[in-house]
């Protein structure tokens, strides 16, 4: 039987509590992983490992957090994401809401797109329907 | 400077499990500094828990490196959990067991247990000292260059590989 939205959120919440050492009540849908929950780059790998285990899914390297796009000169110029970069990010990361990045295009703002809700959406897309 | 906090690797099962031991000795300065006598109490030599974490990092690090034939720079990236039950005094033996929880191109997650063996009662069941879960990152050469790290594999040169050889294990 498919998991309910509450069950998916609960498991994601539990993964983030364990991986980031935060409290349950900090892991709200709108919380940003880096700015609000203190995630660092290695934590993303930890989160991927824990999500795979919690949901019995396979997540390929760079699938959830594709760092490689942001180091590619085709997609980033002078610290700003190019039009091609935005198109590639949107193609690769359909679970993210890119509205906050459309204005600034600053690479530094990219991490703020990773909210708890974005992780829930990502997991939902990976789960068998 | 030598930075080896395990004395012997007992078993290595490629990509799965590594077991190592460390004898805690009064000959090590570190136990005298931790904790030295002061005006309130006599000396109380204890093997520091931070070095127990290091011992697990070396046990698990060898396991992770060995799994890919030491081709990657294996860097300790995160202490996911370190839970201690008791202290380790000189004259006792620590046994580290690390198992790979997850391994891929980007890195590895390991789970580990540390137990205490008392040579005064070798038949007794080892008692739990700690559970230590770690994460390692595989740094590729391009990333290492960005971080201005040496080009050679500075993790697996000399000391840890020599320890494997001395333990009678093929690297």
Short mmCIF file of C-alpha atoms in Angstrom, two decimals:
data_model
loop_
_atom_site.label_atom_id
_atom_site.label_comp_id
_atom_site.label_asym_id
_atom_site.label_seq_id
_atom_site.Cartn_x
_atom_site.Cartn_y
_atom_site.Cartn_z
CA UNK A 1 0.00 0.00 0.00
CA UNK A 2 1.44 3.43 -0.93
CA UNK A 3 2.58 5.64 1.92
CA UNK A 4 0.35 8.56 2.86
CA UNK A 5 1.74 12.11 2.66
CA UNK A 6 1.91 12.18 6.47
CA UNK A 7 3.93 8.96 6.49
CA UNK A 8 6.35 10.26 3.85
CA UNK A 9 6.80 13.54 5.73
CA UNK A 10 7.26 11.69 9.02
CA UNK A 11 10.02 9.50 7.58
CA UNK A 12 11.76 12.47 5.93
CA UNK A 13 11.52 14.33 9.23
CA UNK A 14 13.07 11.40 11.05
CA UNK A 15 15.92 11.17 8.48
CA UNK A 16 16.70 14.88 8.87
CA UNK A 17 16.55 14.74 12.67
CA UNK A 18 19.08 11.89 12.67
CA UNK A 19 21.34 13.31 9.95
CA UNK A 20 21.44 16.90 11.15
CA UNK A 21 20.97 16.53 14.89
CA UNK A 22 17.97 18.89 14.95
CA UNK A 23 14.67 18.63 16.83
CA UNK A 24 11.44 17.34 15.29
CA UNK A 25 9.72 20.70 15.55
CA UNK A 26 12.50 22.42 13.58
CA UNK A 27 11.83 20.19 10.57
CA UNK A 28 8.86 22.06 9.11
CA UNK A 29 7.94 21.78 5.41
CA UNK A 30 9.29 25.26 4.65
CA UNK A 31 12.56 24.89 6.64
CA UNK A 32 15.69 25.35 4.50
CA UNK A 33 18.23 22.55 4.97
CA UNK A 34 21.29 24.79 4.94
CA UNK A 35 20.09 28.13 6.33
CA UNK A 36 17.64 26.81 8.95
CA UNK A 37 18.81 23.29 9.78
CA UNK A 38 22.56 23.85 9.48
CA UNK A 39 23.26 21.22 6.80
CA UNK A 40 26.78 21.13 5.35
CA UNK A 41 27.84 19.50 2.10
CA UNK A 42 28.67 16.09 3.61
CA UNK A 43 25.24 16.05 5.27
CA UNK A 44 23.64 15.83 1.81
CA UNK A 45 25.43 12.53 1.19
CA UNK A 46 24.33 11.35 4.64
CA UNK A 47 20.73 12.37 3.86
CA UNK A 48 20.82 10.48 0.55
CA UNK A 49 22.08 7.31 2.29
CA UNK A 50 19.41 7.56 4.97
CA UNK A 51 16.58 8.27 2.48
CA UNK A 52 17.57 5.20 0.47
CA UNK A 53 17.36 3.06 3.57
CA UNK A 54 14.19 4.62 4.99
CA UNK A 55 12.20 4.31 1.74
CA UNK A 56 14.01 1.36 0.11
CA UNK A 57 14.77 3.47 -2.97
CA UNK A 58 17.92 3.98 -5.04
CA UNK A 59 19.21 7.51 -5.44
CA UNK A 60 22.02 7.99 -7.93
CA UNK A 61 24.99 10.19 -7.19
CA UNK A 62 24.19 13.84 -8.01
CA UNK A 63 20.49 13.06 -8.42
CA UNK A 64 19.21 14.95 -5.38
CA UNK A 65 22.01 17.54 -5.11
CA UNK A 66 23.79 17.80 -8.49
CA UNK A 67 26.83 19.83 -7.50
CA UNK A 68 28.42 19.20 -10.88
CA UNK A 69 26.11 21.68 -12.65
CA UNK A 70 27.31 24.51 -10.46
CA UNK A 71 30.97 23.90 -11.25
CA UNK A 72 30.35 23.69 -14.99
CA UNK A 73 31.39 26.88 -16.83
CA UNK A 74 28.59 26.31 -19.36
CA UNK A 75 26.04 26.82 -16.64
CA UNK A 76 27.63 29.32 -14.27
CA UNK A 77 29.35 32.57 -15.23
CA UNK A 78 30.88 34.96 -12.66
CA UNK A 79 29.01 33.32 -9.81
CA UNK A 80 25.66 33.60 -11.57
CA UNK A 81 23.59 30.81 -13.10
CA UNK A 82 23.20 31.30 -16.86
CA UNK A 83 19.97 30.73 -18.84
CA UNK A 84 21.31 27.35 -19.94
CA UNK A 85 22.17 26.59 -16.31
CA UNK A 86 18.65 27.41 -15.15
CA UNK A 87 17.19 25.19 -17.88
CA UNK A 88 19.50 22.32 -16.90
CA UNK A 89 18.79 22.71 -13.19
CA UNK A 90 15.03 22.70 -13.82
CA UNK A 91 15.34 19.60 -15.99
CA UNK A 92 17.45 17.76 -13.41
CA UNK A 93 15.62 18.98 -10.31
CA UNK A 94 11.90 19.06 -11.01
CA UNK A 95 11.15 18.77 -7.29
CA UNK A 96 12.54 22.25 -6.54
CA UNK A 97 10.77 25.60 -6.66
CA UNK A 98 13.16 27.85 -8.60
CA UNK A 99 11.25 31.12 -8.07
CA UNK A 100 13.68 32.42 -5.40
CA UNK A 101 16.64 31.88 -7.75
CA UNK A 102 15.07 33.45 -10.85
CA UNK A 103 15.71 36.99 -9.58
CA UNK A 104 19.21 36.78 -8.12
CA UNK A 105 20.69 33.91 -10.16
CA UNK A 106 23.43 33.84 -7.50
CA UNK A 107 25.01 30.40 -7.04
CA UNK A 108 25.20 31.18 -3.33
CA UNK A 109 21.37 31.23 -3.22
CA UNK A 110 21.04 27.80 -4.80
CA UNK A 111 21.25 25.89 -1.53
CA UNK A 112 18.24 27.79 -0.19
CA UNK A 113 16.02 25.98 -2.71
CA UNK A 114 16.46 22.79 -0.70
CA UNK A 115 13.58 22.88 1.72
CA UNK A 116 12.11 19.97 3.66
CA UNK A 117 9.11 20.12 1.33
CA UNK A 118 11.43 19.76 -1.70
CA UNK A 119 12.89 16.58 -0.19
CA UNK A 120 9.37 15.22 0.40
CA UNK A 121 8.49 15.94 -3.26
CA UNK A 122 11.69 14.26 -4.43
CA UNK A 123 10.91 11.13 -2.41
CA UNK A 124 7.31 11.09 -3.67
CA UNK A 125 8.58 11.10 -7.26
CA UNK A 126 10.90 8.18 -6.50
CA UNK A 127 8.31 6.01 -4.77
CA UNK A 128 6.35 3.51 -6.83
CA UNK A 129 2.90 4.92 -7.50
CA UNK B 1 54.97 12.03 13.86
CA UNK B 2 53.23 8.68 14.05
CA UNK B 3 49.48 8.85 14.13
CA UNK B 4 48.41 5.26 14.49
CA UNK B 5 45.76 4.56 17.08
CA UNK B 6 45.24 0.86 16.37
CA UNK B 7 47.92 -1.73 17.05
CA UNK B 8 46.89 -4.65 14.89
CA UNK B 9 44.24 -5.49 12.31
CA UNK B 10 42.80 -8.88 13.15
CA UNK B 11 40.42 -9.36 10.24
CA UNK B 12 39.48 -7.56 7.07
CA UNK B 13 36.63 -8.88 4.97
CA UNK B 14 36.73 -6.81 1.78
CA UNK B 15 33.95 -4.24 1.61
CA UNK B 16 32.22 -5.68 4.64
CA UNK B 17 33.98 -5.73 8.00
CA UNK B 18 37.26 -4.90 9.69
CA UNK B 19 38.32 -5.76 13.25
CA UNK B 20 41.31 -4.11 14.95
CA UNK B 21 42.69 -3.89 18.47
CA UNK B 22 44.42 -1.23 20.51
CA UNK B 23 46.23 -1.86 23.78
CA UNK B 24 45.94 1.06 26.15
CA UNK B 25 49.35 1.63 27.75
CA UNK B 26 50.76 3.77 30.54
CA UNK B 27 53.73 4.33 28.25
CA UNK B 28 51.58 6.72 26.19
CA UNK B 29 51.94 10.33 27.27
CA UNK B 30 48.39 11.04 26.33
CA UNK B 31 46.92 9.05 29.22
CA UNK B 32 49.14 10.95 31.69
CA UNK B 33 47.86 14.28 30.43
CA UNK B 34 44.31 13.00 30.60
CA UNK B 35 43.98 13.48 33.54
CA UNK B 36 47.06 14.66 35.40
CA UNK B 37 47.08 15.04 39.19
CA UNK B 38 46.18 18.45 40.53
CA UNK B 39 45.75 19.95 43.98
CA UNK B 40 42.33 18.34 44.35
CA UNK B 41 42.90 14.75 43.22
CA UNK B 42 45.53 12.21 42.22
CA UNK B 43 46.29 11.36 38.60
CA UNK B 44 43.53 9.52 36.77
CA UNK B 45 44.90 8.16 33.49
CA UNK B 46 42.17 7.41 30.97
CA UNK B 47 42.41 6.84 27.22
CA UNK B 48 40.66 9.87 25.64
CA UNK B 49 37.35 9.21 23.93
CA UNK B 50 38.38 11.47 21.04
CA UNK B 51 41.20 9.01 20.31
CA UNK B 52 38.76 6.10 20.53
CA UNK B 53 36.86 7.87 17.73
CA UNK B 54 40.17 8.21 15.85
CA UNK B 55 40.85 4.49 16.33
CA UNK B 56 37.47 3.71 14.83
CA UNK B 57 38.14 6.18 11.99
CA UNK B 58 41.37 4.31 11.20
CA UNK B 59 39.72 0.87 11.42
CA UNK B 60 36.79 1.94 9.25
CA UNK B 61 39.02 4.05 6.98
CA UNK B 62 41.20 1.05 6.15
CA UNK B 63 38.03 -0.95 5.45
CA UNK B 64 36.67 1.73 3.09
CA UNK B 65 40.02 2.20 1.33
CA UNK B 66 40.62 -1.53 0.99
CA UNK B 67 37.17 -2.00 -0.58
CA UNK B 68 38.34 0.03 -3.63
CA UNK B 69 42.00 -1.06 -3.58
CA UNK B 70 43.08 2.26 -2.02
CA UNK B 71 42.32 4.07 -5.28
CA UNK B 72 40.49 6.96 -3.58
CA UNK B 73 41.46 9.59 -1.07
CA UNK B 74 39.30 8.45 1.83
CA UNK B 75 38.64 11.36 4.16
CA UNK B 76 36.70 11.21 7.41
CA UNK B 77 33.81 13.56 6.75
CA UNK B 78 31.36 13.19 9.59
CA UNK B 79 30.94 11.57 12.98
CA UNK B 80 27.29 10.62 12.66
CA UNK B 81 27.10 9.14 16.15
CA UNK B 82 29.47 8.51 19.04
CA UNK B 83 27.86 7.03 22.12
CA UNK B 84 30.06 5.96 25.03
CA UNK B 85 29.28 3.53 27.84
CA UNK B 86 32.49 3.37 29.84
CA UNK B 87 36.07 4.63 30.02
CA UNK B 88 39.21 2.71 28.97
CA UNK B 89 42.08 2.53 31.47
CA UNK B 90 45.70 1.47 30.85
CA UNK B 91 46.25 -2.30 30.85
CA UNK B 92 43.06 -2.99 28.95
CA UNK B 93 42.52 -3.78 25.28
CA UNK B 94 40.07 -2.05 22.95
CA UNK B 95 38.57 -4.04 20.11
CA UNK B 96 37.17 -2.04 17.17
CA UNK B 97 34.71 -3.63 14.76
CA UNK B 98 33.67 -1.56 11.73
CA UNK B 99 31.12 -2.64 9.12
CA UNK B 100 30.21 -0.87 5.89
CA UNK B 101 26.65 0.35 5.89
CA UNK B 102 26.83 1.99 2.47
CA UNK B 103 29.56 2.44 -0.12
CA UNK B 104 29.44 4.19 -3.47
CA UNK B 105 31.56 6.45 -5.68
CA UNK B 106 30.99 9.47 -3.48
CA UNK B 107 31.87 7.88 -0.16
CA UNK B 108 30.84 5.48 2.57
CA UNK B 109 28.89 5.22 5.78
CA UNK B 110 30.16 2.83 8.44
CA UNK B 111 28.81 1.50 11.70
CA UNK B 112 31.14 0.56 14.50
CA UNK B 113 31.32 -0.92 17.95
CA UNK B 114 34.14 -0.68 20.45
CA UNK B 115 34.52 -3.29 23.18
CA UNK B 116 36.82 -3.68 26.16
CA UNK B 117 38.79 -6.87 26.71
CA UNK B 118 40.37 -7.32 30.15
CA UNK B 119 43.53 -9.50 29.97
CA UNK B 120 42.98 -10.31 33.67
CA UNK B 121 39.82 -12.14 32.65
CA UNK B 122 40.24 -13.08 28.98
CA UNK B 123 37.41 -15.60 29.07
CA UNK B 124 34.88 -12.94 30.06
CA UNK B 125 32.60 -11.50 27.40
CA UNK B 126 33.95 -8.17 26.08
CA UNK B 127 32.04 -5.24 27.54
CA UNK B 128 30.70 -2.42 25.35
CA UNK B 129 32.66 0.82 25.29
CA UNK B 130 31.08 2.74 22.42
CA UNK B 131 29.06 2.77 19.23
CA UNK B 132 30.61 5.04 16.61
CA UNK B 133 29.06 5.61 13.19
CA UNK B 134 31.10 7.53 10.64
CA UNK B 135 30.93 8.92 7.12
CA UNK B 136 33.83 9.03 4.71
CA UNK B 137 34.13 11.04 1.52
CA UNK B 138 35.97 9.83 -1.55
CA UNK B 139 37.87 12.91 -2.65
CA UNK B 140 38.68 12.67 -6.33
CA UNK B 141 41.82 14.29 -7.64
CA UNK B 142 40.05 17.33 -9.14
CA UNK B 143 38.36 18.10 -5.83
CA UNK B 144 41.64 17.53 -4.00
CA UNK B 145 43.29 20.05 -6.32
CA UNK B 146 40.59 22.62 -5.53
CA UNK B 147 41.27 22.13 -1.83
CA UNK B 148 45.02 22.43 -2.45
CA UNK B 149 45.71 18.94 -1.13
CA UNK B 150 48.75 16.86 -2.10
CA UNK B 151 48.47 15.01 -5.42
CA UNK B 152 49.55 11.66 -4.00
CA UNK B 153 47.28 9.50 -1.86
CA UNK B 154 48.38 10.91 1.49
CA UNK B 155 45.81 8.87 3.40
CA UNK B 156 47.14 5.47 2.40
CA UNK B 157 50.86 5.93 2.26
CA UNK B 158 53.10 4.29 4.78
CA UNK B 159 51.60 4.02 8.19
CA UNK B 160 48.21 2.36 7.66
CA UNK B 161 49.40 0.12 4.83
CA UNK B 162 52.42 -0.85 6.89
CA UNK B 163 50.10 -1.72 9.75
CA UNK B 164 48.21 -4.05 7.41
CA UNK B 165 51.46 -5.69 6.36
CA UNK B 166 52.58 -6.10 9.96
CA UNK B 167 49.19 -7.62 10.76
CA UNK B 168 49.85 -10.24 8.12
CA UNK B 169 47.20 -8.95 5.73
CA UNK B 170 47.74 -8.31 2.03
CA UNK B 171 46.97 -4.71 1.06
#
